[in-house]
C-alpha cells in the first residue's frame, strides 16, 4: 500500500521568500505524481504533473522535481505571494491517487 | 470549458438517513473516481469506474455505500443509514484513460466536492 508523507505540515513565511515543500512515498511503481492546491473548504486544483520518466516540471513560479529511486518529490514556489496561501497536496498515481496529508502554507504580507 | 461538477455542494442530514450525491465528469472522460477527505487529511480513494464498469472499491467503502455510473456518464454515490463518522468532503474526479496510451500523463481533474455533515 502506497504511503505518502508531506513535511512540514505547516509553513509560515514572509512575502517574497521562496517555498520548499517536500513529499515522500514508499512505492516507486507510479505512473506520475501530481501536486495540487486546495483552498479552505474547496476542491483540488491541479498545479503540476510529473510523469514517471521525468525529473522536473515547471509552470511559472512553480517547479517540481521527482526522484523515483529515493521516493521523493519537491515543490518549489519562487517569490511567494499572499495569494499562495493554501494547502498543497502531493499525490502518487498508480491508476488511483494516494495523497499525503498536505502542507498548509501561510504567506505573510 | 465545463469542468467536473458535483451536487449538492453541502448536505446536512440526521444520523440514520440516506443521502445521495451526484457527479458529472468532463464530458469526454471515461474514468470517474470518488474520494473522501476528512479534516486535516488528504483525500482517500473510495472507488472508480471506467465507463459504466466499477473496477475497484476500497475497503473504506462499507456495504452502506454504493456507487453507480449508468451509461458511463454521471455517477451517484449513495450512503445508507448515515453515521456521524461519514461526515467528510466527498470529492469526484475524472480522467481520460487510453489503454496502451500515455498513462503516465493521465491527469485527474477534481470537482468542488460535496461536504456532508451527519448530526
mmCIF file of N, CA, C and O in Angstrom, chain A residues 2-89:
data_model
loop_
_atom_site.group_PDB
_atom_site.id
_atom_site.type_symbol
_atom_site.label_atom_id
_atom_site.label_comp_id
_atom_site.label_asym_id
_atom_site.label_seq_id
_atom_site.Cartn_x
_atom_site.Cartn_y
_atom_site.Cartn_z
ATOM 1 N N UNK A 2 0.597 2.146 -0.900
ATOM 2 C CA UNK A 2 1.390 3.370 -1.010
ATOM 3 C C UNK A 2 1.176 4.267 0.213
ATOM 4 O O UNK A 2 0.045 4.526 0.615
ATOM 5 N N UNK A 3 2.278 4.721 0.805
ATOM 6 C CA UNK A 3 2.219 5.681 1.910
ATOM 7 C C UNK A 3 2.899 6.961 1.442
ATOM 8 O O UNK A 3 4.044 6.928 0.975
ATOM 9 N N UNK A 4 2.187 8.072 1.572
ATOM 10 C CA UNK A 4 2.711 9.365 1.135
ATOM 11 C C UNK A 4 2.793 10.292 2.341
ATOM 12 O O UNK A 4 1.814 10.440 3.076
ATOM 13 N N UNK A 5 3.958 10.904 2.520
ATOM 14 C CA UNK A 5 4.196 11.768 3.672
ATOM 15 C C UNK A 5 4.624 13.140 3.188
ATOM 16 O O UNK A 5 5.468 13.246 2.282
ATOM 17 N N UNK A 6 4.073 14.168 3.800
ATOM 18 C CA UNK A 6 4.453 15.531 3.445
ATOM 19 C C UNK A 6 4.986 16.251 4.679
ATOM 20 O O UNK A 6 4.370 16.247 5.740
ATOM 21 N N UNK A 7 6.137 16.857 4.498
ATOM 22 C CA UNK A 7 6.792 17.593 5.570
ATOM 23 C C UNK A 7 7.243 18.949 5.017
ATOM 24 O O UNK A 7 7.768 19.004 3.903
ATOM 25 N N UNK A 8 7.031 20.079 5.756
ATOM 26 C CA UNK A 8 6.355 20.115 7.062
ATOM 27 C C UNK A 8 4.836 20.103 6.913
ATOM 28 O O UNK A 8 4.324 20.258 5.810
ATOM 29 N N UNK A 9 4.128 19.967 8.006
ATOM 30 C CA UNK A 9 2.665 20.003 7.966
ATOM 31 C C UNK A 9 2.164 21.426 7.777
ATOM 32 O O UNK A 9 1.091 21.643 7.206
ATOM 33 N N UNK A 10 2.949 22.401 8.251
ATOM 34 C CA UNK A 10 2.565 23.802 8.112
ATOM 35 C C UNK A 10 3.814 24.648 7.973
ATOM 36 O O UNK A 10 4.885 24.279 8.475
ATOM 37 N N UNK A 11 3.636 25.786 7.309
ATOM 38 C CA UNK A 11 4.772 26.647 6.994
ATOM 39 C C UNK A 11 4.269 28.083 6.918
ATOM 40 O O UNK A 11 3.237 28.346 6.284
ATOM 41 N N UNK A 12 4.985 29.011 7.562
ATOM 42 C CA UNK A 12 4.621 30.416 7.504
ATOM 43 C C UNK A 12 5.851 31.212 7.095
ATOM 44 O O UNK A 12 6.900 31.083 7.739
ATOM 45 N N UNK A 13 5.723 31.994 6.035
ATOM 46 C CA UNK A 13 6.872 32.731 5.517
ATOM 47 C C UNK A 13 6.459 34.156 5.193
ATOM 48 O O UNK A 13 5.280 34.426 4.903
ATOM 49 N N UNK A 14 7.410 35.095 5.180
ATOM 50 C CA UNK A 14 7.090 36.450 4.728
ATOM 51 C C UNK A 14 7.017 36.486 3.208
ATOM 52 O O UNK A 14 7.668 35.690 2.506
ATOM 53 N N UNK A 15 6.242 37.403 2.697
ATOM 54 C CA UNK A 15 6.098 37.570 1.261
ATOM 55 C C UNK A 15 7.462 37.739 0.598
ATOM 56 O O UNK A 15 8.341 38.427 1.109
ATOM 57 N N UNK A 16 7.632 37.100 -0.546
ATOM 58 C CA UNK A 16 8.873 37.220 -1.294
ATOM 59 C C UNK A 16 9.841 36.063 -1.072
ATOM 60 O O UNK A 16 10.724 35.824 -1.895
ATOM 61 N N UNK A 17 9.627 35.331 0.027
ATOM 62 C CA UNK A 17 10.532 34.205 0.305
ATOM 63 C C UNK A 17 10.165 33.017 -0.590
ATOM 64 O O UNK A 17 9.004 32.845 -0.979
ATOM 65 N N UNK A 18 11.157 32.210 -0.909
ATOM 66 C CA UNK A 18 10.911 31.002 -1.698
ATOM 67 C C UNK A 18 10.404 29.884 -0.783
ATOM 68 O O UNK A 18 10.837 29.758 0.368
ATOM 69 N N UNK A 19 9.493 29.078 -1.309
ATOM 70 C CA UNK A 19 8.906 27.972 -0.550
ATOM 71 C C UNK A 19 9.453 26.635 -1.048
ATOM 72 O O UNK A 19 9.622 26.447 -2.257
ATOM 73 N N UNK A 20 9.699 25.725 -0.127
ATOM 74 C CA UNK A 20 10.142 24.376 -0.465
ATOM 75 C C UNK A 20 9.253 23.387 0.276
ATOM 76 O O UNK A 20 9.251 23.347 1.507
ATOM 77 N N UNK A 21 8.493 22.618 -0.481
ATOM 78 C CA UNK A 21 7.551 21.660 0.108
ATOM 79 C C UNK A 21 8.003 20.246 -0.281
ATOM 80 O O UNK A 21 8.284 19.987 -1.458
ATOM 81 N N UNK A 22 8.040 19.373 0.691
ATOM 82 C CA UNK A 22 8.579 18.035 0.479
ATOM 83 C C UNK A 22 7.503 16.953 0.509
ATOM 84 O O UNK A 22 6.543 17.045 1.281
ATOM 85 N N UNK A 23 7.696 15.944 -0.311
ATOM 86 C CA UNK A 23 6.770 14.812 -0.395
ATOM 87 C C UNK A 23 7.612 13.547 -0.535
ATOM 88 O O UNK A 23 8.533 13.506 -1.359
ATOM 89 N N UNK A 24 7.304 12.530 0.272
ATOM 90 C CA UNK A 24 7.994 11.250 0.124
ATOM 91 C C UNK A 24 6.963 10.140 -0.017
ATOM 92 O O UNK A 24 5.843 10.245 0.511
ATOM 93 N N UNK A 25 7.339 9.091 -0.746
ATOM 94 C CA UNK A 25 6.414 7.990 -0.984
ATOM 95 C C UNK A 25 7.177 6.673 -0.914
ATOM 96 O O UNK A 25 8.399 6.619 -1.112
ATOM 97 N N UNK A 26 6.443 5.592 -0.635
ATOM 98 C CA UNK A 26 7.096 4.322 -0.337
ATOM 99 C C UNK A 26 7.188 3.386 -1.535
ATOM 100 O O UNK A 26 8.074 2.538 -1.576
ATOM 101 N N UNK A 27 6.301 3.512 -2.513
ATOM 102 C CA UNK A 27 6.281 2.599 -3.651
ATOM 103 C C UNK A 27 6.594 3.382 -4.925
ATOM 104 O O UNK A 27 5.841 4.276 -5.304
ATOM 105 N N UNK A 28 7.693 3.042 -5.574
ATOM 106 C CA UNK A 28 8.129 3.811 -6.747
ATOM 107 C C UNK A 28 7.408 3.401 -8.038
ATOM 108 O O UNK A 28 7.628 3.995 -9.086
ATOM 109 N N UNK A 29 6.540 2.400 -7.964
ATOM 110 C CA UNK A 29 5.816 1.943 -9.159
ATOM 111 C C UNK A 29 4.615 2.855 -9.415
ATOM 112 O O UNK A 29 3.455 2.461 -9.206
ATOM 113 N N UNK A 30 4.902 4.061 -9.863
ATOM 114 C CA UNK A 30 3.837 5.038 -10.102
ATOM 115 C C UNK A 30 3.877 5.476 -11.560
ATOM 116 O O UNK A 30 4.923 5.434 -12.215
ATOM 117 N N UNK A 31 2.711 5.905 -12.082
ATOM 118 C CA UNK A 31 2.667 6.460 -13.434
ATOM 119 C C UNK A 31 3.156 7.901 -13.437
ATOM 120 O O UNK A 31 3.836 8.348 -14.347
ATOM 121 N N UNK A 32 2.724 8.620 -12.434
ATOM 122 C CA UNK A 32 3.098 10.025 -12.319
ATOM 123 C C UNK A 32 2.847 10.503 -10.904
ATOM 124 O O UNK A 32 2.315 9.762 -10.061
ATOM 125 N N UNK A 33 3.231 11.733 -10.649
ATOM 126 C CA UNK A 33 2.980 12.368 -9.355
ATOM 127 C C UNK A 33 2.385 13.733 -9.648
ATOM 128 O O UNK A 33 2.879 14.462 -10.518
ATOM 129 N N UNK A 34 1.316 14.053 -8.954
ATOM 130 C CA UNK A 34 0.657 15.340 -9.140
ATOM 131 C C UNK A 34 0.758 16.176 -7.878
ATOM 132 O O UNK A 34 0.640 15.644 -6.762
ATOM 133 N N UNK A 35 0.928 17.471 -8.073
ATOM 134 C CA UNK A 35 0.819 18.436 -6.979
ATOM 135 C C UNK A 35 -0.485 19.211 -7.165
ATOM 136 O O UNK A 35 -0.806 19.668 -8.269
ATOM 137 N N UNK A 36 -1.214 19.358 -6.049
ATOM 138 C CA UNK A 36 -2.491 20.067 -6.053
ATOM 139 C C UNK A 36 -2.451 21.196 -5.037
ATOM 140 O O UNK A 36 -1.721 21.145 -4.043
ATOM 141 N N UNK A 37 -3.310 22.160 -5.284
ATOM 142 C CA UNK A 37 -3.573 23.222 -4.317
ATOM 143 C C UNK A 37 -5.016 23.101 -3.858
ATOM 144 O O UNK A 37 -5.909 22.821 -4.670
ATOM 145 N N UNK A 38 -5.233 23.305 -2.555
ATOM 146 C CA UNK A 38 -6.596 23.282 -2.015
ATOM 147 C C UNK A 38 -6.790 24.493 -1.116
ATOM 148 O O UNK A 38 -6.064 24.666 -0.144
ATOM 149 N N UNK A 39 -7.771 25.305 -1.446
ATOM 150 C CA UNK A 39 -8.153 26.426 -0.591
ATOM 151 C C UNK A 39 -9.184 25.935 0.410
ATOM 152 O O UNK A 39 -9.899 24.950 0.149
ATOM 153 N N UNK A 40 -9.304 26.597 1.567
ATOM 154 C CA UNK A 40 -10.190 26.099 2.631
ATOM 155 C C UNK A 40 -11.605 25.822 2.146
ATOM 156 O O UNK A 40 -12.247 26.682 1.531
ATOM 157 N N UNK A 41 -12.084 24.622 2.395
ATOM 158 C CA UNK A 41 -13.448 24.242 2.043
ATOM 159 C C UNK A 41 -13.700 24.038 0.566
ATOM 160 O O UNK A 41 -14.854 23.889 0.145
ATOM 161 N N UNK A 42 -12.641 24.019 -0.231
ATOM 162 C CA UNK A 42 -12.798 23.912 -1.684
ATOM 163 C C UNK A 42 -12.253 22.594 -2.214
ATOM 164 O O UNK A 42 -11.643 21.812 -1.477
ATOM 165 N N UNK A 43 -12.460 22.379 -3.512
ATOM 166 C CA UNK A 43 -11.909 21.201 -4.171
ATOM 167 C C UNK A 43 -10.432 21.379 -4.474
ATOM 168 O O UNK A 43 -9.793 22.311 -4.003
ATOM 169 N N UNK A 44 -9.896 20.471 -5.281
ATOM 170 C CA UNK A 44 -8.464 20.449 -5.581
ATOM 171 C C UNK A 44 -8.195 21.035 -6.961
ATOM 172 O O UNK A 44 -8.890 20.709 -7.922
ATOM 173 N N UNK A 45 -7.165 21.863 -7.039
ATOM 174 C CA UNK A 45 -6.720 22.415 -8.316
ATOM 175 C C UNK A 45 -5.377 21.807 -8.653
ATOM 176 O O UNK A 45 -4.438 21.893 -7.859
ATOM 177 N N UNK A 46 -5.277 21.200 -9.839
ATOM 178 C CA UNK A 46 -4.009 20.589 -10.248
ATOM 179 C C UNK A 46 -3.006 21.679 -10.598
ATOM 180 O O UNK A 46 -3.310 22.611 -11.349
ATOM 181 N N UNK A 47 -1.802 21.553 -10.038
ATOM 182 C CA UNK A 47 -0.742 22.533 -10.299
ATOM 183 C C UNK A 47 0.267 21.996 -11.315
ATOM 184 O O UNK A 47 0.576 22.659 -12.299
ATOM 185 N N UNK A 48 0.787 20.825 -11.034
ATOM 186 C CA UNK A 48 1.819 20.245 -11.882
ATOM 187 C C UNK A 48 1.666 18.732 -11.883
ATOM 188 O O UNK A 48 1.265 18.141 -10.882
ATOM 189 N N UNK A 49 1.999 18.117 -13.006
ATOM 190 C CA UNK A 49 2.070 16.667 -13.109
ATOM 191 C C UNK A 49 3.459 16.312 -13.619
ATOM 192 O O UNK A 49 3.907 16.876 -14.621
ATOM 193 N N UNK A 50 4.125 15.420 -12.908
ATOM 194 C CA UNK A 50 5.437 14.932 -13.355
ATOM 195 C C UNK A 50 5.271 13.479 -13.735
ATOM 196 O O UNK A 50 4.867 12.652 -12.909
ATOM 197 N N UNK A 51 5.566 13.154 -14.974
ATOM 198 C CA UNK A 51 5.487 11.765 -15.409
ATOM 199 C C UNK A 51 6.626 10.963 -14.781
ATOM 200 O O UNK A 51 7.666 11.525 -14.415
ATOM 201 N N UNK A 52 6.432 9.659 -14.700
ATOM 202 C CA UNK A 52 7.407 8.803 -14.010
ATOM 203 C C UNK A 52 8.776 8.856 -14.670
ATOM 204 O O UNK A 52 9.800 8.626 -14.017
ATOM 205 N N UNK A 53 8.820 9.173 -15.963
ATOM 206 C CA UNK A 53 10.096 9.216 -16.683
ATOM 207 C C UNK A 53 10.774 10.585 -16.594
ATOM 208 O O UNK A 53 11.896 10.755 -17.057
ATOM 209 N N UNK A 54 10.074 11.552 -16.006
ATOM 210 C CA UNK A 54 10.603 12.909 -15.936
ATOM 211 C C UNK A 54 11.280 13.158 -14.588
ATOM 212 O O UNK A 54 10.993 12.503 -13.590
ATOM 213 N N UNK A 55 12.167 14.149 -14.572
ATOM 214 C CA UNK A 55 12.838 14.518 -13.336
ATOM 215 C C UNK A 55 12.299 15.845 -12.789
ATOM 216 O O UNK A 55 12.446 16.137 -11.611
ATOM 217 N N UNK A 56 11.689 16.641 -13.692
ATOM 218 C CA UNK A 56 11.334 18.002 -13.305
ATOM 219 C C UNK A 56 10.192 18.494 -14.191
ATOM 220 O O UNK A 56 10.048 18.070 -15.351
ATOM 221 N N UNK A 57 9.407 19.413 -13.632
ATOM 222 C CA UNK A 57 8.347 20.055 -14.403
ATOM 223 C C UNK A 57 8.189 21.469 -13.862
ATOM 224 O O UNK A 57 8.266 21.689 -12.646
ATOM 225 N N UNK A 58 7.978 22.414 -14.772
ATOM 226 C CA UNK A 58 7.904 23.822 -14.373
ATOM 227 C C UNK A 58 6.651 24.467 -14.945
ATOM 228 O O UNK A 58 6.238 24.182 -16.070
ATOM 229 N N UNK A 59 6.062 25.360 -14.138
ATOM 230 C CA UNK A 59 4.949 26.172 -14.601
ATOM 231 C C UNK A 59 5.017 27.504 -13.873
ATOM 232 O O UNK A 59 4.743 27.579 -12.671
ATOM 233 N N UNK A 60 5.413 28.558 -14.597
ATOM 234 C CA UNK A 60 5.514 29.878 -13.976
ATOM 235 C C UNK A 60 6.482 29.875 -12.801
ATOM 236 O O UNK A 60 7.639 29.500 -12.938
ATOM 237 N N UNK A 61 5.984 30.278 -11.635
ATOM 238 C CA UNK A 61 6.836 30.327 -10.434
ATOM 239 C C UNK A 61 6.965 28.966 -9.753
ATOM 240 O O UNK A 61 7.654 28.842 -8.741
ATOM 241 N N UNK A 62 6.301 27.962 -10.278
ATOM 242 C CA UNK A 62 6.317 26.632 -9.672
ATOM 243 C C UNK A 62 7.286 25.710 -10.399
ATOM 244 O O UNK A 62 7.352 25.704 -11.625
ATOM 245 N N UNK A 63 8.019 24.940 -9.601
ATOM 246 C CA UNK A 63 8.903 23.928 -10.152
ATOM 247 C C UNK A 63 8.809 22.706 -9.261
ATOM 248 O O UNK A 63 8.897 22.824 -8.032
ATOM 249 N N UNK A 64 8.602 21.547 -9.875
ATOM 250 C CA UNK A 64 8.535 20.317 -9.099
ATOM 251 C C UNK A 64 9.564 19.335 -9.614
ATOM 252 O O UNK A 64 9.755 19.204 -10.826
ATOM 253 N N UNK A 65 10.216 18.650 -8.699
ATOM 254 C CA UNK A 65 11.185 17.620 -9.057
ATOM 255 C C UNK A 65 10.686 16.269 -8.591
ATOM 256 O O UNK A 65 9.866 16.175 -7.674
ATOM 257 N N UNK A 66 11.195 15.222 -9.235
ATOM 258 C CA UNK A 66 10.816 13.855 -8.880
ATOM 259 C C UNK A 66 12.057 12.973 -8.911
ATOM 260 O O UNK A 66 12.782 12.941 -9.910
ATOM 261 N N UNK A 67 12.281 12.263 -7.822
ATOM 262 C CA UNK A 67 13.333 11.260 -7.749
ATOM 263 C C UNK A 67 12.673 9.953 -7.332
ATOM 264 O O UNK A 67 12.475 9.697 -6.140
ATOM 265 N N UNK A 68 12.323 9.140 -8.319
ATOM 266 C CA UNK A 68 11.595 7.903 -8.029
ATOM 267 C C UNK A 68 12.430 6.941 -7.208
ATOM 268 O O UNK A 68 11.924 6.240 -6.341
ATOM 269 N N UNK A 69 13.714 6.888 -7.486
ATOM 270 C CA UNK A 69 14.569 5.902 -6.812
ATOM 271 C C UNK A 69 14.616 6.138 -5.303
ATOM 272 O O UNK A 69 14.694 5.181 -4.521
ATOM 273 N N UNK A 70 14.551 7.400 -4.903
ATOM 274 C CA UNK A 70 14.568 7.692 -3.467
ATOM 275 C C UNK A 70 13.169 7.948 -2.925
ATOM 276 O O UNK A 70 13.012 8.186 -1.721
ATOM 277 N N UNK A 71 12.172 7.924 -3.779
ATOM 278 C CA UNK A 71 10.793 8.135 -3.344
ATOM 279 C C UNK A 71 10.538 9.545 -2.844
ATOM 280 O O UNK A 71 9.903 9.719 -1.795
ATOM 281 N N UNK A 72 11.029 10.539 -3.598
ATOM 282 C CA UNK A 72 10.853 11.919 -3.140
ATOM 283 C C UNK A 72 10.432 12.843 -4.281
ATOM 284 O O UNK A 72 10.848 12.670 -5.422
ATOM 285 N N UNK A 73 9.642 13.839 -3.912
ATOM 286 C CA UNK A 73 9.323 14.937 -4.816
ATOM 287 C C UNK A 73 9.363 16.227 -4.014
ATOM 288 O O UNK A 73 9.038 16.229 -2.819
ATOM 289 N N UNK A 74 9.765 17.293 -4.673
ATOM 290 C CA UNK A 74 9.825 18.594 -4.018
ATOM 291 C C UNK A 74 9.137 19.623 -4.895
ATOM 292 O O UNK A 74 9.349 19.646 -6.109
ATOM 293 N N UNK A 75 8.320 20.441 -4.288
ATOM 294 C CA UNK A 75 7.670 21.559 -4.973
ATOM 295 C C UNK A 75 8.314 22.849 -4.502
ATOM 296 O O UNK A 75 8.368 23.115 -3.292
ATOM 297 N N UNK A 76 8.832 23.626 -5.466
ATOM 298 C CA UNK A 76 9.421 24.924 -5.170
ATOM 299 C C UNK A 76 8.482 26.012 -5.681
ATOM 300 O O UNK A 76 8.025 25.948 -6.822
ATOM 301 N N UNK A 77 8.206 26.988 -4.838
ATOM 302 C CA UNK A 77 7.427 28.150 -5.265
ATOM 303 C C UNK A 77 8.309 29.363 -5.060
ATOM 304 O O UNK A 77 8.717 29.678 -3.930
ATOM 305 N N UNK A 78 8.626 30.037 -6.163
ATOM 306 C CA UNK A 78 9.529 31.178 -6.091
ATOM 307 C C UNK A 78 8.762 32.450 -5.731
ATOM 308 O O UNK A 78 7.603 32.629 -6.107
ATOM 309 N N UNK A 79 9.456 33.316 -5.008
ATOM 310 C CA UNK A 79 8.936 34.661 -4.706
ATOM 311 C C UNK A 79 7.481 34.599 -4.246
ATOM 312 O O UNK A 79 6.573 35.103 -4.909
ATOM 313 N N UNK A 80 7.255 33.970 -3.095
ATOM 314 C CA UNK A 80 5.887 33.716 -2.620
ATOM 315 C C UNK A 80 5.094 35.016 -2.454
ATOM 316 O O UNK A 80 5.645 36.093 -2.172
ATOM 317 N N UNK A 81 3.774 34.860 -2.638
ATOM 318 C CA UNK A 81 2.827 35.976 -2.521
ATOM 319 C C UNK A 81 1.716 35.566 -1.559
ATOM 320 O O UNK A 81 1.448 34.378 -1.386
ATOM 321 N N UNK A 82 1.029 36.528 -0.943
ATOM 322 C CA UNK A 82 -0.069 36.166 -0.037
ATOM 323 C C UNK A 82 -1.114 35.275 -0.699
ATOM 324 O O UNK A 82 -1.710 34.419 -0.046
ATOM 325 N N UNK A 83 -1.326 35.440 -2.002
ATOM 326 C CA UNK A 83 -2.267 34.592 -2.731
ATOM 327 C C UNK A 83 -1.841 33.139 -2.840
ATOM 328 O O UNK A 83 -2.653 32.297 -3.243
ATOM 329 N N UNK A 84 -0.609 32.835 -2.476
ATOM 330 C CA UNK A 84 -0.130 31.441 -2.482
ATOM 331 C C UNK A 84 -0.550 30.709 -1.219
ATOM 332 O O UNK A 84 -0.331 29.504 -1.102
ATOM 333 N N UNK A 85 -1.136 31.416 -0.268
ATOM 334 C CA UNK A 85 -1.568 30.780 0.978
ATOM 335 C C UNK A 85 -2.658 29.756 0.683
ATOM 336 O O UNK A 85 -3.707 30.092 0.121
ATOM 337 N N UNK A 86 -2.413 28.521 1.045
ATOM 338 C CA UNK A 86 -3.322 27.402 0.743
ATOM 339 C C UNK A 86 -2.691 26.137 1.298
ATOM 340 O O UNK A 86 -1.583 26.170 1.845
ATOM 341 N N UNK A 87 -3.388 25.022 1.138
ATOM 342 C CA UNK A 87 -2.797 23.717 1.450
ATOM 343 C C UNK A 87 -2.360 23.071 0.147
ATOM 344 O O UNK A 87 -3.104 23.067 -0.837
ATOM 345 N N UNK A 88 -1.150 22.544 0.144
ATOM 346 C CA UNK A 88 -0.571 21.908 -1.032
ATOM 347 C C UNK A 88 -0.476 20.406 -0.776
ATOM 348 O O UNK A 88 0.073 19.977 0.236
ATOM 349 N N UNK A 89 -1.015 19.642 -1.712
ATOM 350 C CA UNK A 89 -1.076 18.188 -1.577
ATOM 351 C C UNK A 89 -0.306 17.541 -2.717
ATOM 352 O O UNK A 89 -0.424 17.964 -3.870
#
